[in-house]
Amino acid sequence: MKWIAFLLVAVAAVATVIANSAPASGHADEEAAQVFVTKIPTGYRDWKLVSVAHEEGDLNDIRAILGNDAAVKAYREGYLPFPEGAIIGRIAWSYVASEENDKIFGRRQSFVPGPPTASYLQFMVKDSTKYAATGGWGFAQFDKNGKPADEALLKTCFPCHEAIKARDFVFTRYTR
Amino acid sequence: MKWIAFLLVAVAAVATVIANSAPASGHADEEAAQVFVTKIPTGYRDWKLVSVAHEEGDLNDIRAILGNDAAVKAYREGYLPFPEGAIIGRIAWSYVASEENDKIFGRRQSFVPGPPTASYLQFMVKDSTKYAATGGWGFAQFDKNGKPADEALLKTCFPCHEAIKARDFVFTRYTR
């Protein structure tokens, strides 16, 4: 039986090498090599908090940025680049005044999340091989029904994130 | 040995009854019965996200509201009152424009957490016995150095939270 086990391991190893080298060798054209995340990462709503933000203008949202354990560990320990498997998630809700709170406080003061925005969920998934063409990050966006954004939109992610290359293409800083 | 075990259980039961009834019977004056949380709950920065908000005016903060497992379970399943042991935490940072992000976006748009505010950390801890005088919630506030707020300030928490009694004195709604 020993030689069969050895053979299986050898075949698996060769298959892995072929699989991992295929994307790089198969696409000389960077544009063609862009691949995106198509599934909402499991359990993201349970992840730890990275930070919060408010975006004005067209976005007009209030947002939370969460990270899976690999992402949060790197953030907290302050190392870059983010490790393989790190995922950063961003939830955006429309930015609305809380009439309920303001009434109690006696003045217009409190702004809270309203319904999900059109770009409700966004994710960056670190996989240096699969997403080599976009800084090792796979980008994703889903609306409130879980529908992924089309590729034309997702292709606009990396050109903007490229400006923050010094922080491994990640805008959000961890907030203590 | 059996009767010794029984005796111990009986003594413990009586002691518990005395301990639990002491605060209620000992303080006819509600003001005097107010007790507060004096220690920062362990591991709060790892808790799950409840929601986010921006408070204008004097507060001028951007904040995240987190909950321990007991609090988040109640929030998600939509039951009230919150169970014993539930803790809701609020982290507030000063509200600042992100020059870094705005430069890349080409417009003033992005507001992010700055340094901790004076009321950096706030907690509500559910213990219906210990905090009977304040709706079953113990209130707490700590600055960035972990220094608790003085009692005069903490006494202002409940009179405001009392207005939201219908939701077990909790302002923040869980945001999906």
Tab-separated table of N, CA and C in Angstrom, chain B residues 115-170:
chain	number	residue	atom	x	y	z
B	115	PRO	N	-8.448	60.856	17.717
B	115	PRO	CA	-8.126	60.397	19.080
B	115	PRO	C	-9.393	60.122	19.899
B	116	PRO	N	-9.288	59.306	20.933
B	116	PRO	CA	-10.433	59.036	21.813
B	116	PRO	C	-11.007	60.327	22.387
B	117	THR	N	-12.308	60.374	22.556
B	117	THR	CA	-12.922	61.539	23.207
B	117	THR	C	-12.761	61.417	24.725
B	118	ALA	N	-13.176	62.472	25.436
B	118	ALA	CA	-13.089	62.470	26.908
B	118	ALA	C	-13.925	61.331	27.505
B	119	SER	N	-15.019	60.981	26.798
B	119	SER	CA	-15.876	59.891	27.301
B	119	SER	C	-15.641	58.604	26.499
B	120	TYR	N	-14.404	58.366	26.153
B	120	TYR	CA	-13.949	57.258	25.296
B	120	TYR	C	-14.776	55.970	25.377
B	121	LEU	N	-14.860	55.383	26.566
B	121	LEU	CA	-15.555	54.106	26.726
B	121	LEU	C	-16.755	54.230	27.656
B	122	GLN	N	-17.888	53.700	27.204
B	122	GLN	CA	-19.058	53.625	28.076
B	122	GLN	C	-19.613	52.205	28.031
B	123	PHE	N	-20.133	51.760	29.149
B	123	PHE	CA	-20.722	50.422	29.227
B	123	PHE	C	-22.024	50.452	30.002
B	124	MET	N	-22.910	49.529	29.619
B	124	MET	CA	-24.112	49.242	30.393
B	124	MET	C	-24.060	47.755	30.705
B	125	VAL	N	-24.078	47.425	31.980
B	125	VAL	CA	-23.968	46.031	32.415
B	125	VAL	C	-25.289	45.620	33.073
B	126	LYS	N	-25.891	44.536	32.555
B	126	LYS	CA	-27.182	44.112	33.095
B	126	LYS	C	-27.022	43.206	34.311
B	127	ASP	N	-27.516	43.681	35.434
B	127	ASP	CA	-27.570	42.899	36.673
B	127	ASP	C	-28.745	43.470	37.452
B	128	SER	N	-29.881	42.808	37.316
B	128	SER	CA	-31.139	43.352	37.837
B	128	SER	C	-31.133	43.559	39.342
B	129	THR	N	-30.317	42.782	40.038
B	129	THR	CA	-30.243	42.901	41.497
B	129	THR	C	-29.323	44.046	41.899
B	130	LYS	N	-28.106	43.955	41.406
B	130	LYS	CA	-27.088	44.938	41.782
B	130	LYS	C	-27.457	46.360	41.351
B	131	TYR	N	-28.054	46.472	40.164
B	131	TYR	CA	-28.357	47.796	39.611
B	131	TYR	C	-29.861	48.053	39.547
B	132	ALA	N	-30.569	47.528	40.548
B	132	ALA	CA	-32.035	47.640	40.567
B	132	ALA	C	-32.517	49.091	40.508
B	133	ALA	N	-31.742	49.991	41.089
B	133	ALA	CA	-32.168	51.401	41.148
B	133	ALA	C	-32.099	52.110	39.802
B	134	THR	N	-31.370	51.491	38.834
B	134	THR	CA	-31.200	52.142	37.530
B	134	THR	C	-31.614	51.186	36.403
B	135	GLY	N	-32.823	50.661	36.538
B	135	GLY	CA	-33.400	49.840	35.477
B	135	GLY	C	-32.713	48.505	35.265
B	136	GLY	N	-31.911	48.088	36.234
B	136	GLY	CA	-31.210	46.811	36.080
B	136	GLY	C	-29.887	46.947	35.333
B	137	TRP	N	-29.541	48.178	35.008
B	137	TRP	CA	-28.297	48.423	34.271
B	137	TRP	C	-27.304	49.196	35.135
B	138	GLY	N	-26.065	48.725	35.132
B	138	GLY	CA	-24.979	49.479	35.742
B	138	GLY	C	-24.298	50.294	34.665
B	139	PHE	N	-24.069	51.550	34.936
B	139	PHE	CA	-23.455	52.429	33.938
B	139	PHE	C	-21.982	52.665	34.264
B	140	ALA	N	-21.208	52.891	33.209
B	140	ALA	CA	-19.773	53.111	33.396
B	140	ALA	C	-19.233	54.007	32.297
B	141	GLN	N	-18.221	54.757	32.646
B	141	GLN	CA	-17.502	55.547	31.636
B	141	GLN	C	-16.029	55.616	32.016
B	142	PHE	N	-15.171	55.463	31.013
B	142	PHE	CA	-13.725	55.505	31.242
B	142	PHE	C	-13.059	56.380	30.182
B	143	ASP	N	-12.026	57.107	30.584
B	143	ASP	CA	-11.293	57.888	29.590
B	143	ASP	C	-10.227	57.012	28.933
B	144	LYS	N	-9.421	57.607	28.053
B	144	LYS	CA	-8.447	56.816	27.284
B	144	LYS	C	-7.386	56.163	28.165
B	145	ASN	N	-7.221	56.669	29.390
B	145	ASN	CA	-6.259	56.057	30.314
B	145	ASN	C	-6.903	55.029	31.233
B	146	GLY	N	-8.196	54.762	31.004
B	146	GLY	CA	-8.885	53.770	31.818
B	146	GLY	C	-9.423	54.334	33.121
B	147	LYS	N	-9.349	55.640	33.291
B	147	LYS	CA	-9.830	56.279	34.524
B	147	LYS	C	-11.355	56.379	34.497
B	148	PRO	N	-12.030	55.848	35.535
B	148	PRO	CA	-13.491	55.916	35.553
B	148	PRO	C	-13.980	57.352	35.793
B	149	ALA	N	-15.133	57.650	35.219
B	149	ALA	CA	-15.749	58.958	35.460
B	149	ALA	C	-16.226	59.023	36.905
B	150	ASP	N	-16.379	60.232	37.438
B	150	ASP	CA	-16.831	60.318	38.834
B	150	ASP	C	-18.345	60.093	38.927
B	151	GLU	N	-18.776	59.817	40.136
B	151	GLU	CA	-20.178	59.434	40.349
B	151	GLU	C	-21.168	60.520	39.938
B	152	ALA	N	-20.772	61.771	40.125
B	152	ALA	CA	-21.676	62.882	39.771
B	152	ALA	C	-22.039	62.789	38.281
B	153	LEU	N	-21.060	62.461	37.453
B	153	LEU	CA	-21.323	62.327	36.015
B	153	LEU	C	-22.150	61.075	35.737
B	154	LEU	N	-21.783	59.961	36.364
B	154	LEU	CA	-22.486	58.699	36.105
B	154	LEU	C	-23.955	58.759	36.529
B	155	LYS	N	-24.254	59.615	37.475
B	155	LYS	CA	-25.647	59.769	37.901
B	155	LYS	C	-26.513	60.431	36.829
B	156	THR	N	-25.879	61.019	35.817
B	156	THR	CA	-26.650	61.649	34.734
B	156	THR	C	-27.033	60.636	33.641
B	157	CYS	N	-26.482	59.436	33.696
B	157	CYS	CA	-26.763	58.430	32.650
B	157	CYS	C	-28.220	57.984	32.663
B	158	PHE	N	-28.635	57.489	33.818
B	158	PHE	CA	-29.952	56.857	33.877
B	158	PHE	C	-31.119	57.807	33.602
B	159	PRO	N	-31.096	59.035	34.125
B	159	PRO	CA	-32.227	59.940	33.845
B	159	PRO	C	-32.479	60.112	32.347
B	160	CYS	N	-31.426	60.047	31.540
B	160	CYS	CA	-31.592	60.171	30.091
B	160	CYS	C	-32.048	58.837	29.482
B	161	HIS	N	-31.428	57.734	29.918
B	161	HIS	CA	-31.805	56.411	29.398
B	161	HIS	C	-33.236	56.018	29.796
B	162	GLU	N	-33.723	56.622	30.863
B	162	GLU	CA	-35.072	56.316	31.329
B	162	GLU	C	-36.122	56.608	30.244
B	163	ALA	N	-35.802	57.563	29.377
B	163	ALA	CA	-36.739	57.949	28.314
B	163	ALA	C	-36.972	56.814	27.313
B	164	ILE	N	-36.059	55.865	27.275
B	164	ILE	CA	-36.172	54.786	26.293
B	164	ILE	C	-36.475	53.449	27.005
B	165	LYS	N	-37.277	53.566	28.056
B	165	LYS	CA	-37.645	52.416	28.886
B	165	LYS	C	-38.284	51.287	28.075
B	166	ALA	N	-39.031	51.642	27.045
B	166	ALA	CA	-39.727	50.644	26.223
B	166	ALA	C	-38.756	49.682	25.530
B	167	ARG	N	-37.514	50.111	25.365
B	167	ARG	CA	-36.503	49.205	24.784
B	167	ARG	C	-35.465	48.829	25.840
B	168	ASP	N	-35.949	48.646	27.074
B	168	ASP	CA	-35.091	48.260	28.190
B	168	ASP	C	-33.949	49.260	28.382
B	169	PHE	N	-34.260	50.545	28.196
B	169	PHE	CA	-33.345	51.652	28.490
B	169	PHE	C	-32.137	51.737	27.551
B	170	VAL	N	-32.222	51.051	26.411
B	170	VAL	CA	-31.090	51.025	25.480
B	170	VAL	C	-31.427	51.831	24.218
